[in-house]
mmCIF file with all atom_site columns, C-alpha atoms in Angstrom:
data_model
loop_
_atom_site.group_PDB
_atom_site.id
_atom_site.type_symbol
_atom_site.label_atom_id
_atom_site.label_alt_id
_atom_site.label_comp_id
_atom_site.label_asym_id
_atom_site.label_entity_id
_atom_site.label_seq_id
_atom_site.pdbx_PDB_ins_code
_atom_site.Cartn_x
_atom_site.Cartn_y
_atom_site.Cartn_z
_atom_site.occupancy
_atom_site.B_iso_or_equiv
_atom_site.pdbx_formal_charge
_atom_site.auth_seq_id
_atom_site.auth_comp_id
_atom_site.auth_asym_id
_atom_site.auth_atom_id
_atom_site.pdbx_PDB_model_num
ATOM 1   C CA . MET C 1 1   ? 43.916 -98.235  -13.691 1.00 0.00 ? 10  MET C CA 1
ATOM 2   C CA . VAL C 1 2   ? 44.350 -100.164 -17.024 1.00 0.00 ? 11  VAL C CA 1
ATOM 3   C CA . GLN C 1 3   ? 47.704 -101.159 -18.066 1.00 0.00 ? 12  GLN C CA 1
ATOM 4   C CA . VAL C 1 4   ? 48.677 -101.332 -21.669 1.00 0.00 ? 13  VAL C CA 1
ATOM 5   C CA . PRO C 1 5   ? 49.949 -104.747 -22.658 1.00 0.00 ? 14  PRO C CA 1
ATOM 6   C CA . SER C 1 6   ? 53.734 -104.794 -23.225 1.00 0.00 ? 15  SER C CA 1
ATOM 7   C CA . SER C 1 7   ? 53.228 -106.159 -26.599 1.00 0.00 ? 16  SER C CA 1
ATOM 8   C CA . VAL C 1 8   ? 51.530 -102.957 -27.546 1.00 0.00 ? 17  VAL C CA 1
ATOM 9   C CA . VAL C 1 9   ? 54.463 -100.837 -25.933 1.00 0.00 ? 18  VAL C CA 1
ATOM 10  C CA . ALA C 1 10  ? 57.027 -102.489 -27.601 1.00 0.00 ? 19  ALA C CA 1
ATOM 11  C CA . ALA C 1 11  ? 55.475 -102.527 -30.999 1.00 0.00 ? 20  ALA C CA 1
ATOM 12  C CA . SER C 1 12  ? 54.446 -98.823  -30.539 1.00 0.00 ? 21  SER C CA 1
ATOM 13  C CA . GLY C 1 13  ? 58.153 -98.441  -29.700 1.00 0.00 ? 22  GLY C CA 1
ATOM 14  C CA . LEU C 1 14  ? 59.397 -99.788  -33.051 1.00 0.00 ? 23  LEU C CA 1
ATOM 15  C CA . VAL C 1 15  ? 56.630 -98.096  -35.370 1.00 0.00 ? 24  VAL C CA 1
ATOM 16  C CA . GLY C 1 16  ? 56.836 -94.994  -33.064 1.00 0.00 ? 25  GLY C CA 1
ATOM 17  C CA . GLY C 1 17  ? 60.448 -94.631  -33.273 1.00 0.00 ? 26  GLY C CA 1
ATOM 18  C CA . TYR C 1 18  ? 60.717 -95.104  -36.746 1.00 0.00 ? 27  TYR C CA 1
ATOM 19  C CA . GLY C 1 19  ? 58.094 -92.744  -37.610 1.00 0.00 ? 28  GLY C CA 1
ATOM 20  C CA . VAL C 1 20  ? 59.261 -89.858  -35.296 1.00 0.00 ? 29  VAL C CA 1
ATOM 21  C CA . ALA C 1 21  ? 62.736 -90.260  -37.066 1.00 0.00 ? 30  ALA C CA 1
ATOM 22  C CA . ARG C 1 22  ? 61.307 -90.077  -40.539 1.00 0.00 ? 31  ARG C CA 1
ATOM 23  C CA . TRP C 1 23  ? 58.823 -87.330  -39.882 1.00 0.00 ? 32  TRP C CA 1
ATOM 24  C CA . THR C 1 24  ? 61.504 -85.024  -37.991 1.00 0.00 ? 33  THR C CA 1
ATOM 25  C CA . ARG C 1 25  ? 64.162 -85.946  -39.550 1.00 0.00 ? 34  ARG C CA 1
ATOM 26  C CA . LYS C 1 26  ? 66.133 -86.529  -36.447 1.00 0.00 ? 35  LYS C CA 1
ATOM 27  C CA . ARG C 1 27  ? 67.351 -89.976  -35.896 1.00 0.00 ? 36  ARG C CA 1
ATOM 28  C CA . GLN C 1 28  ? 68.009 -89.220  -32.305 1.00 0.00 ? 37  GLN C CA 1
ATOM 29  C CA . LEU C 1 29  ? 64.571 -88.380  -31.166 1.00 0.00 ? 38  LEU C CA 1
ATOM 30  C CA . GLY C 1 30  ? 63.479 -91.722  -33.021 1.00 0.00 ? 39  GLY C CA 1
ATOM 31  C CA . GLY C 1 31  ? 66.055 -93.253  -30.718 1.00 0.00 ? 40  GLY C CA 1
ATOM 32  C CA . VAL C 1 32  ? 64.691 -91.837  -27.785 1.00 0.00 ? 41  VAL C CA 1
ATOM 33  C CA . VAL C 1 33  ? 61.107 -92.837  -28.570 1.00 0.00 ? 42  VAL C CA 1
ATOM 34  C CA . LEU C 1 34  ? 62.668 -96.577  -29.271 1.00 0.00 ? 43  LEU C CA 1
ATOM 35  C CA . ALA C 1 35  ? 64.536 -96.514  -26.000 1.00 0.00 ? 44  ALA C CA 1
ATOM 36  C CA . VAL C 1 36  ? 61.752 -95.267  -23.953 1.00 0.00 ? 45  VAL C CA 1
ATOM 37  C CA . ALA C 1 37  ? 59.307 -97.826  -24.979 1.00 0.00 ? 46  ALA C CA 1
ATOM 38  C CA . GLY C 1 38  ? 61.939 -100.580 -24.879 1.00 0.00 ? 47  GLY C CA 1
ATOM 39  C CA . ALA C 1 39  ? 62.465 -99.509  -21.253 1.00 0.00 ? 48  ALA C CA 1
ATOM 40  C CA . ALA C 1 40  ? 59.009 -99.642  -20.370 1.00 0.00 ? 49  ALA C CA 1
ATOM 41  C CA . ALA C 1 41  ? 57.953 -102.996 -22.133 1.00 0.00 ? 50  ALA C CA 1
ATOM 42  C CA . ALA C 1 42  ? 61.517 -104.462 -20.492 1.00 0.00 ? 51  ALA C CA 1
ATOM 43  C CA . GLN C 1 43  ? 59.968 -103.285 -16.675 1.00 0.00 ? 52  GLN C CA 1
ATOM 44  C CA . GLN C 1 44  ? 56.715 -104.893 -17.701 1.00 0.00 ? 53  GLN C CA 1
ATOM 45  C CA . TRP C 1 45  ? 58.436 -108.088 -19.110 1.00 0.00 ? 54  TRP C CA 1
ATOM 46  C CA . ARG C 1 46  ? 60.350 -108.596 -15.904 1.00 0.00 ? 55  ARG C CA 1
ATOM 47  C CA . GLU C 1 47  ? 57.323 -107.956 -13.491 1.00 0.00 ? 56  GLU C CA 1
ATOM 48  C CA . ARG C 1 48  ? 55.237 -110.530 -15.757 1.00 0.00 ? 57  ARG C CA 1
ATOM 49  C CA . ALA C 1 49  ? 57.365 -113.257 -16.908 1.00 0.00 ? 58  ALA C CA 1
ATOM 50  C CA . GLY C 1 50  ? 60.833 -112.722 -14.765 1.00 0.00 ? 59  GLY C CA 1
ATOM 51  C CA . GLY C 1 51  ? 64.277 -111.463 -15.514 1.00 0.00 ? 60  GLY C CA 1
ATOM 52  C CA . LYS C 1 52  ? 65.247 -114.137 -18.135 1.00 0.00 ? 61  LYS C CA 1
ATOM 53  C CA . ALA C 1 53  ? 62.286 -113.588 -20.158 1.00 0.00 ? 62  ALA C CA 1
ATOM 54  C CA . ALA C 1 54  ? 62.704 -109.681 -20.008 1.00 0.00 ? 63  ALA C CA 1
ATOM 55  C CA . GLY C 1 55  ? 66.568 -110.409 -21.155 1.00 0.00 ? 64  GLY C CA 1
ATOM 56  C CA . ALA C 1 56  ? 65.361 -112.455 -24.249 1.00 0.00 ? 65  ALA C CA 1
ATOM 57  C CA . LEU C 1 57  ? 62.584 -110.214 -25.153 1.00 0.00 ? 66  LEU C CA 1
ATOM 58  C CA . SER C 1 58  ? 64.849 -107.180 -24.873 1.00 0.00 ? 67  SER C CA 1
ATOM 59  C CA . VAL C 1 59  ? 67.405 -109.076 -27.293 1.00 0.00 ? 68  VAL C CA 1
ATOM 60  C CA . ALA C 1 60  ? 64.332 -109.719 -29.773 1.00 0.00 ? 69  ALA C CA 1
ATOM 61  C CA . TYR C 1 61  ? 63.509 -106.129 -29.471 1.00 0.00 ? 70  TYR C CA 1
ATOM 62  C CA . VAL C 1 62  ? 66.824 -105.131 -30.540 1.00 0.00 ? 71  VAL C CA 1
ATOM 63  C CA . ALA C 1 63  ? 67.394 -107.914 -33.059 1.00 0.00 ? 72  ALA C CA 1
ATOM 64  C CA . ALA C 1 64  ? 63.832 -106.762 -34.384 1.00 0.00 ? 73  ALA C CA 1
ATOM 65  C CA . PHE C 1 65  ? 64.984 -102.834 -34.767 1.00 0.00 ? 74  PHE C CA 1
ATOM 66  C CA . ALA C 1 66  ? 68.640 -104.209 -36.226 1.00 0.00 ? 75  ALA C CA 1
ATOM 67  C CA . GLY C 1 67  ? 66.733 -106.436 -38.451 1.00 0.00 ? 76  GLY C CA 1
ATOM 68  C CA . SER C 1 68  ? 64.226 -104.304 -40.105 1.00 0.00 ? 77  SER C CA 1
ATOM 69  C CA . HIS C 1 69  ? 67.084 -102.298 -41.699 1.00 0.00 ? 78  HIS C CA 1
ATOM 70  C CA . PRO C 1 70  ? 68.242 -104.971 -44.025 1.00 0.00 ? 79  PRO C CA 1
ATOM 71  C CA . LEU C 1 71  ? 64.546 -106.216 -44.679 1.00 0.00 ? 80  LEU C CA 1
ATOM 72  C CA . ALA C 1 72  ? 63.828 -102.410 -45.783 1.00 0.00 ? 81  ALA C CA 1
ATOM 73  C CA . LYS C 1 73  ? 66.256 -102.852 -48.484 1.00 0.00 ? 82  LYS C CA 1
ATOM 74  C CA . LYS C 1 74  ? 64.062 -105.833 -49.975 1.00 0.00 ? 83  LYS C CA 1
ATOM 75  C CA . VAL C 1 75  ? 60.423 -104.916 -49.007 1.00 0.00 ? 84  VAL C CA 1
ATOM 76  C CA . GLY C 1 76  ? 60.546 -101.038 -47.949 1.00 0.00 ? 85  GLY C CA 1
ATOM 77  C CA . ALA C 1 77  ? 60.767 -99.153  -44.995 1.00 0.00 ? 86  ALA C CA 1
ATOM 78  C CA . TRP C 1 78  ? 57.242 -99.385  -43.584 1.00 0.00 ? 87  TRP C CA 1
ATOM 79  C CA . PRO C 1 79  ? 56.456 -102.968 -44.180 1.00 0.00 ? 88  PRO C CA 1
ATOM 80  C CA . ALA C 1 80  ? 59.995 -103.892 -42.547 1.00 0.00 ? 89  ALA C CA 1
ATOM 81  C CA . VAL C 1 81  ? 59.338 -101.989 -39.371 1.00 0.00 ? 90  VAL C CA 1
ATOM 82  C CA . PHE C 1 82  ? 55.553 -103.315 -39.342 1.00 0.00 ? 91  PHE C CA 1
ATOM 83  C CA . GLY C 1 83  ? 57.115 -106.685 -39.774 1.00 0.00 ? 92  GLY C CA 1
ATOM 84  C CA . ALA C 1 84  ? 59.662 -106.419 -36.853 1.00 0.00 ? 93  ALA C CA 1
ATOM 85  C CA . ALA C 1 85  ? 57.047 -104.605 -34.618 1.00 0.00 ? 94  ALA C CA 1
ATOM 86  C CA . GLY C 1 86  ? 54.676 -107.792 -35.287 1.00 0.00 ? 95  GLY C CA 1
ATOM 87  C CA . ALA C 1 87  ? 57.278 -110.346 -34.178 1.00 0.00 ? 96  ALA C CA 1
ATOM 88  C CA . VAL C 1 88  ? 57.839 -108.532 -31.319 1.00 0.00 ? 97  VAL C CA 1
ATOM 89  C CA . ALA C 1 89  ? 54.397 -108.066 -30.260 1.00 0.00 ? 98  ALA C CA 1
ATOM 90  C CA . LEU C 1 90  ? 53.636 -111.654 -30.929 1.00 0.00 ? 99  LEU C CA 1
ATOM 91  C CA . ALA C 1 91  ? 56.746 -112.686 -28.803 1.00 0.00 ? 100 ALA C CA 1
ATOM 92  C CA . SER C 1 92  ? 55.881 -110.249 -26.034 1.00 0.00 ? 101 SER C CA 1
ATOM 93  C CA . TRP C 1 93  ? 52.066 -111.547 -25.978 1.00 0.00 ? 102 TRP C CA 1
ATOM 94  C CA . ALA C 1 94  ? 53.145 -115.213 -25.950 1.00 0.00 ? 103 ALA C CA 1
ATOM 95  C CA . VAL C 1 95  ? 55.712 -114.999 -23.172 1.00 0.00 ? 104 VAL C CA 1
ATOM 96  C CA . ALA C 1 96  ? 54.346 -112.112 -20.806 1.00 0.00 ? 105 ALA C CA 1
ATOM 97  C CA . ASP C 1 97  ? 50.641 -110.802 -21.789 1.00 0.00 ? 106 ASP C CA 1
ATOM 98  C CA . ARG C 1 98  ? 48.756 -113.957 -22.357 1.00 0.00 ? 107 ARG C CA 1
ATOM 99  C CA . ARG C 1 99  ? 49.022 -115.018 -18.791 1.00 0.00 ? 108 ARG C CA 1
ATOM 100 C CA . GLY C 1 100 ? 47.374 -111.782 -17.705 1.00 0.00 ? 109 GLY C CA 1
#
């Protein structure tokens, strides 16, 4: 069975979480998407790169989510979300996916 790279899971969680929250008008549903994808990515990070790397990438995931909010005021919501997702995907690939 082919496993989806953790970089894709993490980026999808950020983009999908925002999309669900926006289109359903229920922030809690977006939060569920964000949390489930983050937990799945963290599990992959731990398996592929170890606990310290998983912790650092999890902090980056949450920081990207939080940082996209003030960034959205300057560049717009979707560009901020895509920028945050891209940054997390790049970090995830560099730390965990590149080796596999």
